[in-house]
Short mmCIF file of C-alpha atoms and ligand atoms in Angstrom, two decimals:
data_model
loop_
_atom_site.label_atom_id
_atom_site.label_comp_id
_atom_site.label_asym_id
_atom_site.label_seq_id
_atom_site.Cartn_x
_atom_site.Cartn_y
_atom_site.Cartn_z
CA UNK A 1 2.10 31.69 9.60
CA UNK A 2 2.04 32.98 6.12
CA UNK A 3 -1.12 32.42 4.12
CA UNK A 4 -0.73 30.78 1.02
CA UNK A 5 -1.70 33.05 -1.94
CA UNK A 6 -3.48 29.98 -3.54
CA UNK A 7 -5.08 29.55 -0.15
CA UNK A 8 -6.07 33.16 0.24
CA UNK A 9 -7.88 33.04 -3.23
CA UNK A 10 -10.49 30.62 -2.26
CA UNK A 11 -10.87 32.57 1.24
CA UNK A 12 -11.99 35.44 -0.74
CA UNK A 13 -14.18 33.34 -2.83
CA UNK A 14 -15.50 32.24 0.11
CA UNK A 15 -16.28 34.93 2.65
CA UNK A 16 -19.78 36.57 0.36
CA UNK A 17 -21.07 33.28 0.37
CA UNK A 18 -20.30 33.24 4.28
CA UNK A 19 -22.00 36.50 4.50
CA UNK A 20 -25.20 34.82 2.79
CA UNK A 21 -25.11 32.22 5.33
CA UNK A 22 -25.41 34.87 8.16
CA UNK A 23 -28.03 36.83 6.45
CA UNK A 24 -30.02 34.29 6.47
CA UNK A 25 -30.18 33.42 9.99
CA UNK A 26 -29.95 37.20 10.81
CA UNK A 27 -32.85 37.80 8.97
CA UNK A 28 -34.82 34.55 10.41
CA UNK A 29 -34.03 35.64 13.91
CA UNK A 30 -36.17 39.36 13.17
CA UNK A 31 -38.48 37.73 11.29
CA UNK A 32 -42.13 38.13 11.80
CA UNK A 33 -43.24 34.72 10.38
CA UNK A 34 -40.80 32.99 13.35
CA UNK A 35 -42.53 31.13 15.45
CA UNK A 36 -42.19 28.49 17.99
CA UNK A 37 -42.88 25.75 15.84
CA UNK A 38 -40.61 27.18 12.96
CA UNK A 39 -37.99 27.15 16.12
CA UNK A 40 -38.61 23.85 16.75
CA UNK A 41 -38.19 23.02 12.99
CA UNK A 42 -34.79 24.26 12.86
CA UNK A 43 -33.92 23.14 16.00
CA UNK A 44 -34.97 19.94 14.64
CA UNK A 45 -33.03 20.01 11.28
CA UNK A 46 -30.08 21.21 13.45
CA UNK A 47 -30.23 18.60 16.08
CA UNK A 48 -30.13 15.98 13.02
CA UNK A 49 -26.80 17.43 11.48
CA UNK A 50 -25.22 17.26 14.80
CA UNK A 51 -26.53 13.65 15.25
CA UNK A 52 -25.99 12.12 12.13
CA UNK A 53 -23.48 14.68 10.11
CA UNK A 54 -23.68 14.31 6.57
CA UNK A 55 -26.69 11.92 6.64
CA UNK A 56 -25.13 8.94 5.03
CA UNK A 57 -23.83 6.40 8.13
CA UNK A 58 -26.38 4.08 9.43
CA UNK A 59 -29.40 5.96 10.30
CA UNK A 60 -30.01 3.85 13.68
CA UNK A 61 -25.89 4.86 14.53
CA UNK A 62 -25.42 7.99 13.99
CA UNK A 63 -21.73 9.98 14.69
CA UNK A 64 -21.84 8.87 18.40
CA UNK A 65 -21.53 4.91 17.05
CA UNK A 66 -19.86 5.61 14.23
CA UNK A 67 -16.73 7.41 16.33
CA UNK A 68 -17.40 5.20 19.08
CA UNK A 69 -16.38 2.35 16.56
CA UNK A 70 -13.17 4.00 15.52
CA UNK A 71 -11.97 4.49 18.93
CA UNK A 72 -12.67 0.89 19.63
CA UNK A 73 -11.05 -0.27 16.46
CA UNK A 74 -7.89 1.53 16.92
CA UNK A 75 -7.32 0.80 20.56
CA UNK A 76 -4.55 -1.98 19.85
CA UNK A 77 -2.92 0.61 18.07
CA UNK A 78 -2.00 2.40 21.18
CA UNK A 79 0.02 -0.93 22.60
CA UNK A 80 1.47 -0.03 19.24
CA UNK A 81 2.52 3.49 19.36
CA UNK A 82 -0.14 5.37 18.15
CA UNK A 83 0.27 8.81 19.58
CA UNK A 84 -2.18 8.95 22.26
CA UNK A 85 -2.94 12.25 21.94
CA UNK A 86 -4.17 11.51 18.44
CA UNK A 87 -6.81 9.03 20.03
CA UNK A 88 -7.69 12.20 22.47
CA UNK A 89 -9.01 13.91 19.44
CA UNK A 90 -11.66 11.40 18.75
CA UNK A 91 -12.76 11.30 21.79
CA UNK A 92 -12.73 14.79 22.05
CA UNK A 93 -14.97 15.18 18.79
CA UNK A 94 -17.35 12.29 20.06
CA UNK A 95 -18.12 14.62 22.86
CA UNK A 96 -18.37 18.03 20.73
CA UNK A 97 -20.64 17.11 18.29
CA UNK A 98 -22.76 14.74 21.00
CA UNK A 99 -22.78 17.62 23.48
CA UNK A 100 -24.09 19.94 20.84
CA UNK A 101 -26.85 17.05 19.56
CA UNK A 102 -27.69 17.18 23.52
CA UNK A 103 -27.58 21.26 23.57
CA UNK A 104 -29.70 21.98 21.22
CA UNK A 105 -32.04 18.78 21.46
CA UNK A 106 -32.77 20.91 25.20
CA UNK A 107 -33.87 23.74 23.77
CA UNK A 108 -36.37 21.57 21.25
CA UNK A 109 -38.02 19.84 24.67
CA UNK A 110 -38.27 23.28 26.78
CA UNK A 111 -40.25 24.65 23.45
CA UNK A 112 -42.91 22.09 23.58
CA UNK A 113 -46.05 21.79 25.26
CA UNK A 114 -45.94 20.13 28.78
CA UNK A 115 -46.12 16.13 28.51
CA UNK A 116 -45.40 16.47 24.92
CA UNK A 117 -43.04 13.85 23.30
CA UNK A 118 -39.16 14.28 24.13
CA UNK A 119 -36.92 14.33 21.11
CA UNK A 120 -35.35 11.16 19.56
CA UNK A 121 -32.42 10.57 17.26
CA UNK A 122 -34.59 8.45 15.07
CA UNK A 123 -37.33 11.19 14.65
CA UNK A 124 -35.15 13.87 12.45
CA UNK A 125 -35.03 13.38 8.97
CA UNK A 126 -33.22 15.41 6.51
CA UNK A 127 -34.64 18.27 4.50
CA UNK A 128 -34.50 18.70 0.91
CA UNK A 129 -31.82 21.55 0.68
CA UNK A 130 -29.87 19.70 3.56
CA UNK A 131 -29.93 16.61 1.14
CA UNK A 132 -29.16 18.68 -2.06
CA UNK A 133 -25.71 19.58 -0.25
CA UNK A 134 -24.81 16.20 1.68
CA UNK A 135 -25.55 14.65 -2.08
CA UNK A 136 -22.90 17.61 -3.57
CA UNK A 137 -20.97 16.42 -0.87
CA UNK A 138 -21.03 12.76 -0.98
CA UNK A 139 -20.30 13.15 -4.75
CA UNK A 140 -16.98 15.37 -4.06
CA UNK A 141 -15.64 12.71 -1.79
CA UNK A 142 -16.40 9.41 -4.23
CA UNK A 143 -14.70 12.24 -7.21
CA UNK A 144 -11.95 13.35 -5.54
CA UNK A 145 -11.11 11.74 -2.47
CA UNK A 146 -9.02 13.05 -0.25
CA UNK A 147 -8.67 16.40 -1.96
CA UNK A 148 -12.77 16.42 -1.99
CA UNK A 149 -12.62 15.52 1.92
CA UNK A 150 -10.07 18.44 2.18
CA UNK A 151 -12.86 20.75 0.38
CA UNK A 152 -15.27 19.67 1.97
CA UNK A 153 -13.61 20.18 5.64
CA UNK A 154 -12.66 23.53 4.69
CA UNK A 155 -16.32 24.51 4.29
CA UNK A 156 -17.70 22.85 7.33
CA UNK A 157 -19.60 24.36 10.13
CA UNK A 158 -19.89 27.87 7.30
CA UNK A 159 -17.93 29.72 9.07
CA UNK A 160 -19.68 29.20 12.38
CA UNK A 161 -22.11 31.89 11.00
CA UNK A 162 -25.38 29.98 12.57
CA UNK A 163 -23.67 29.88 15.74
CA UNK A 164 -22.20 33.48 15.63
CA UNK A 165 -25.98 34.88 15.13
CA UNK A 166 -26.62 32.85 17.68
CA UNK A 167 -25.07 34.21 20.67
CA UNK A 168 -25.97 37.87 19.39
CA UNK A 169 -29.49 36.77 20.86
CA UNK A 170 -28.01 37.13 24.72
CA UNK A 171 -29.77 39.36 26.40
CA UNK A 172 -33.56 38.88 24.89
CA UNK A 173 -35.08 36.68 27.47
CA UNK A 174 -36.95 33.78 27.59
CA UNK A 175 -35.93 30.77 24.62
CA UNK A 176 -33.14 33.28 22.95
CA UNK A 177 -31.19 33.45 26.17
CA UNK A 178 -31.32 29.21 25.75
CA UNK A 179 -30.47 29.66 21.88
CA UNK A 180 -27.76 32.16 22.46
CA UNK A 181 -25.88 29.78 25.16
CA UNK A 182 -25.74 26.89 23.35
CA UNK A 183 -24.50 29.06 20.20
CA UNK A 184 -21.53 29.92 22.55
CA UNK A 185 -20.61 26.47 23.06
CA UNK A 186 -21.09 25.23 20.06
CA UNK A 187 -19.18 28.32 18.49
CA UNK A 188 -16.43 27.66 20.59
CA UNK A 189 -16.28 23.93 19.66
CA UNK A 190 -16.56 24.73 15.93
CA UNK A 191 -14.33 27.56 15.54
CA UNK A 192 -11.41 24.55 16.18
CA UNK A 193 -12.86 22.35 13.96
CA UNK A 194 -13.09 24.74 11.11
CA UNK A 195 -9.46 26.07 11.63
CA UNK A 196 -8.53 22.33 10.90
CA UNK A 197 -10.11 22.18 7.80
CA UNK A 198 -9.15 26.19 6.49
CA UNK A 199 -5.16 25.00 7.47
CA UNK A 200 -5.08 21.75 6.04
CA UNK A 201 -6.32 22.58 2.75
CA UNK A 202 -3.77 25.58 3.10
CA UNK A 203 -1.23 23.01 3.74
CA UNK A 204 -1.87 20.99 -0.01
CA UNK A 205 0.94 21.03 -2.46
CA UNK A 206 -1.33 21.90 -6.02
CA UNK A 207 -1.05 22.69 -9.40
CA UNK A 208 -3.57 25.33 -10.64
CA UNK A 209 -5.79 23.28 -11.92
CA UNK A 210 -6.05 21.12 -8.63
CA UNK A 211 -6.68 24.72 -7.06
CA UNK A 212 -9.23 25.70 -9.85
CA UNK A 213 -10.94 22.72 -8.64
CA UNK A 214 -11.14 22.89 -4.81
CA UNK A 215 -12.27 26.42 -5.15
CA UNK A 216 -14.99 25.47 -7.64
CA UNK A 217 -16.02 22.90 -5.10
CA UNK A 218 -16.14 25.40 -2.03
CA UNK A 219 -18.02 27.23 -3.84
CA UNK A 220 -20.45 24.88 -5.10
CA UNK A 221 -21.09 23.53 -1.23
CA UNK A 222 -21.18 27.29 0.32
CA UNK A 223 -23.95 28.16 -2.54
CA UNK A 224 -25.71 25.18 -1.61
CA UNK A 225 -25.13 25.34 2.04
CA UNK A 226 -26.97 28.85 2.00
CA UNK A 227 -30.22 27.14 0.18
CA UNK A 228 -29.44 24.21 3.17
CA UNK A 229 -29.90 27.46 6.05
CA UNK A 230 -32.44 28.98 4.53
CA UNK A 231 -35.03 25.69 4.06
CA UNK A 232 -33.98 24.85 7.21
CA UNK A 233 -35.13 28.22 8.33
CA UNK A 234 -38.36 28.16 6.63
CA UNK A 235 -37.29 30.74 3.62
CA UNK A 236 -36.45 33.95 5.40
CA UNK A 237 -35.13 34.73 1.70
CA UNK A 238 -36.24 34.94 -1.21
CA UNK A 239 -34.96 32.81 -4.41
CA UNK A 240 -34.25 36.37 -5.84
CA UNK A 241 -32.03 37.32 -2.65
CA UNK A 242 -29.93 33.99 -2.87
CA UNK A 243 -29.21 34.57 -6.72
CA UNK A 244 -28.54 38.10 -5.90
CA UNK A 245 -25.88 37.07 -3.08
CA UNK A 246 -24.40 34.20 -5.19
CA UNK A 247 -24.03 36.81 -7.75
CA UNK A 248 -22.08 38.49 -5.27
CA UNK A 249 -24.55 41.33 -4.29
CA UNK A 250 -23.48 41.54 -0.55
CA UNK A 251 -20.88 42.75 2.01
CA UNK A 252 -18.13 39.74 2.54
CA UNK A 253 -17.20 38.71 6.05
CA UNK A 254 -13.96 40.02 7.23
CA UNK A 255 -12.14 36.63 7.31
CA UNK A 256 -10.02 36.45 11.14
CA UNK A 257 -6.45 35.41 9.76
CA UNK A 258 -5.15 36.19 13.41
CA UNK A 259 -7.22 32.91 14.64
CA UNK A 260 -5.08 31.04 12.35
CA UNK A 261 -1.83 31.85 13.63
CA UNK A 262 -3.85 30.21 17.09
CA UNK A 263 -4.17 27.10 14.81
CA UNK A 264 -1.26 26.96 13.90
FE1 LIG B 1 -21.30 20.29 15.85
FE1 LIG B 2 -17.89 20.04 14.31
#
C-alpha cells in the first residue's frame, strides 16, 4: 500500500515524540527510585485507562458496559444485515481492553502484602497529566468531530511504546517476568488497534489546512501523552528532559511501514 505523502508527514512528526514516550518508561524501568509501591502506582493508573479509557463514560460503567451496551443496542441490526463480522469487532475489543484491565489488575494483587485489599474498578482515579490529555482529547472530539476522533485514534496506545518496554523485561525474574507477559499480550492486542487508527487517518481526503490541523493535534496529544507516562511513572524525567525532547532533542523511532501493508 502506498503511504500517503500527507500521511507520512505527520508520521515523522510523530515518531520523536514516540521516542519520548519510550524513554520514559525505559528510564523508569532502571530507575533507582522504583519501587514496589511506585509499581503498584502505575499499575494502578494503567489498570484505570484500560478500565475506563478516556475517563469520561460513567465512572460506575466503565468500557466493559459501555461496549456491552452497543452490542446490545445493535443486535436487531443483524436480523437486518449488519455484517456480522462488524459486530465480531466489538466483541472482540470488549475482550482486549477487559483482558488487559484483568492482566495487569494481576500483577497489582501479586505486588501487595498478603490479605491486603484486591483491586476494584471503582478505586482508580485519574492522575493529573492523564486528565490534562483526556481534557486535550475530549476538546478535539467536541472541535472537530470525526476528523478529531480520527486524530485522536491515530495517536492511541503511543505507539505501543509502554508495552514494547515492557516485554524487554523477560528474563529478570520475579514481578518483571509478570510485567513483561502481560506487555506481550497487550502489545499484540494494541499493535491492531493502532494500525486502525495510523490507516484510517491515511485514508482522509484533506486539504492542507485540514492536514495542518490533524498534525497539530497529534502533536499536541503525543506532547501531552509523554507528561501523561511520565506522572504516571512518578517523574523518571525531568521537566528539562521533556522540553528538550519536545524540542526534538532525541533519536526518532524507526516507524514499521511493513506492518501496514499487514493492515491493509
Ligand atoms: Fe488496552
Ligand atoms: Fe486498545
Amino acid at each position: 500500500m502506498p503511504v500517503n505523502q500527507k500521511l507520512k508527514e505527520i508520521i515523522d512528526a510523530a515518531t520523536p515524540l514516540f521516542a519520548g514516550e519510550a524513554e520514559v518508561v525505559r528510564t523508569y524501568f532502571d530507575w533507582s527510585n522504583r519501587t514496589a509501591a511506585t509499581d503498584r502506582k502505575w499499575i494502578a493508573h494503567q489498570c484505570f485507562k484500560e478500565f475506563y479509557g478516556s475517563g469520561y463514560g460513567e465512572p460506575e460503567h466503565g468500557i466493559l458496559v459501555e461496549w456491552g451496551q452497543q452490542m446490545i443496542d445493535k443486535r436487531p441490526e443483524l436480523d437486518k444485515g449488519m455484517d456480522r463480522h462488524e459486530m465480531l469487532q466489538l466483541v472482540e475489543g470488549i475482550y482486549a481492553e477487559y483482558h488487559h484491565y484483568c492482566l495487569f489488575a494481576d500483577i497489582y494483587d501479586n505486588l501487595g502484602a498478603p490479605g491486603e485489599a484486591k483491586l476494584i474498578p471503582s478505586a482508580l482515579k485519574n492522575w493529573t497529566e492523564g486528565k490534562t490529555l483526556d481534557d486535550y482529547r475530549l476538546d478535539l472530539r467536541m472541535t472537530h468531530g470525526e476528523l478529531g476522533q480520527a486524530a485522536m485514534d491515530f495517536t492511541e496506545g503511543g505507539y505501543c511504546t509502554l508495552y514494547h518496554e515492557g516485554t524487554k523485561l523477560a528474563g529478570r525474574g520475579g514481578i518483571d517476568d509478570q510485567i513483561a507477559a502481560a506487555c506481550q499480550i497487550v502489545y499484540d492486542d494494541e499493535v491492531g488497534h493502532m494500525l486502525k487508527g495510523v490507516v484510517a487517518l491515511g485514508d482522509y481526503d484533506l486539504d492542507d489546512a485540514g492536514w495542518a490541523l490533524v498534525k497539530e493535534k497529534v502533536v499536541g496529544q503525543l506532547q501531552r501523552r509523554i507528561h501523561m507516562r511520565n506522572g504516571q511513572f512518578s517523574y523518571p524525567l525531568s521537566q528539562e528532559r521533556i522540553k528538550a525532547i519536545h524540542a526534538g532533542d532525541i533519536e526518532p523511532i524507526a516507524f514499521d511501514y511493513s506492518i501496514m501493508n499487514k493492515a491493509a
